[in-house]
Steps between C-alpha positions, in 0.01 A plus 500: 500500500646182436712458134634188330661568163569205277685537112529216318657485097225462231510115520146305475596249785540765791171651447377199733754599801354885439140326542610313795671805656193705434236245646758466857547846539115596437386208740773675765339827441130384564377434146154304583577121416234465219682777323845399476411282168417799322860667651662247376341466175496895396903523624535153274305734176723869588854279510410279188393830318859666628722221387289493207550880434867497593572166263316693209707794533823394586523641864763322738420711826289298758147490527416704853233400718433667842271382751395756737289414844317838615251537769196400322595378137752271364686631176677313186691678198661332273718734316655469129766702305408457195450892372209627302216673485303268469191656660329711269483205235373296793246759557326465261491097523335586825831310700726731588839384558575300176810619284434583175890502475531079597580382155242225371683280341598303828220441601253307288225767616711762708214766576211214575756353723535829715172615446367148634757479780330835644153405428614194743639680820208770426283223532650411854598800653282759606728777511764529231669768378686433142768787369811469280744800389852561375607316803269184421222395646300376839194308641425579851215262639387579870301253705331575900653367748280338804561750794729248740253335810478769821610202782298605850 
């Protein structure tokens, strides 16, 4: 199992190295080609919705996002500090994940922001798994991988 960990600070402008990052190491593990649009894309959405969160609330740590190559799947988290929970409020919005603790007033529409950002990688990945504590919050995406060419 193959890991490549990347933290970056909550600034808008490296959420396109993260992308970039995201879309090498996925082609590297054996993402299918037509795919890596929606990698990119959905890692693009989860970072934008981090710095977003960690702007909001006033978090300095890093965003965290950890790629992780297994034997059949490619995995993505993205990974915010920003505590709360968020989830039960989310719940019953039918997204969970959003903070009910992000404060709205710096964002013109905070919650429709979030809720929309999700709606988006939901939309692209298959398999995502959305959970935020005390400790913050995470999206982890997972993608197949194309089983590597048997040479004879």
């Amino acid at each position: 199992m193959a890991t490549v960990e990347l933290r970056f600070s909550a600034q808008p402008e490296h959420v396109r190295t993260a992308r970039l990052v995201a879309a090498a190491v996925a082609r590297r593990a054996g993402v299918d080609e037509a795919v890596l649009d929606e990698v990119r894309l959905a890692v693009g959405e989860a970072c934008s919705r981090a710095v977003g969160l960690h702007r909001s609330n006033g978090v300095t740590t890093p965003i965290r996002v950890v790629l992780t190559e297994e034997e059949k799947t490619f995995s993505i988290e993205v990974g915010d500090e920003v505590p709360g929970a968020g989830v039960a409020a989310a719940d019953a919005a039918g997204v969970p994940g959003a903070r009910s603790a992000a404060p709205a007033e710096d964002f013109d529409d905070a919650d429709g922001e979030d809720e929309m950002g999700l709606a988006v990688i939901r939309g692209l990945v298959d398999d995502v798994e959305v959970s935020a504590g005390e400790d913050g919050g995470t999206i982890r995406m997972t993608w197949p991988v194309s089983p590597a060419d048997i040479l004879s």
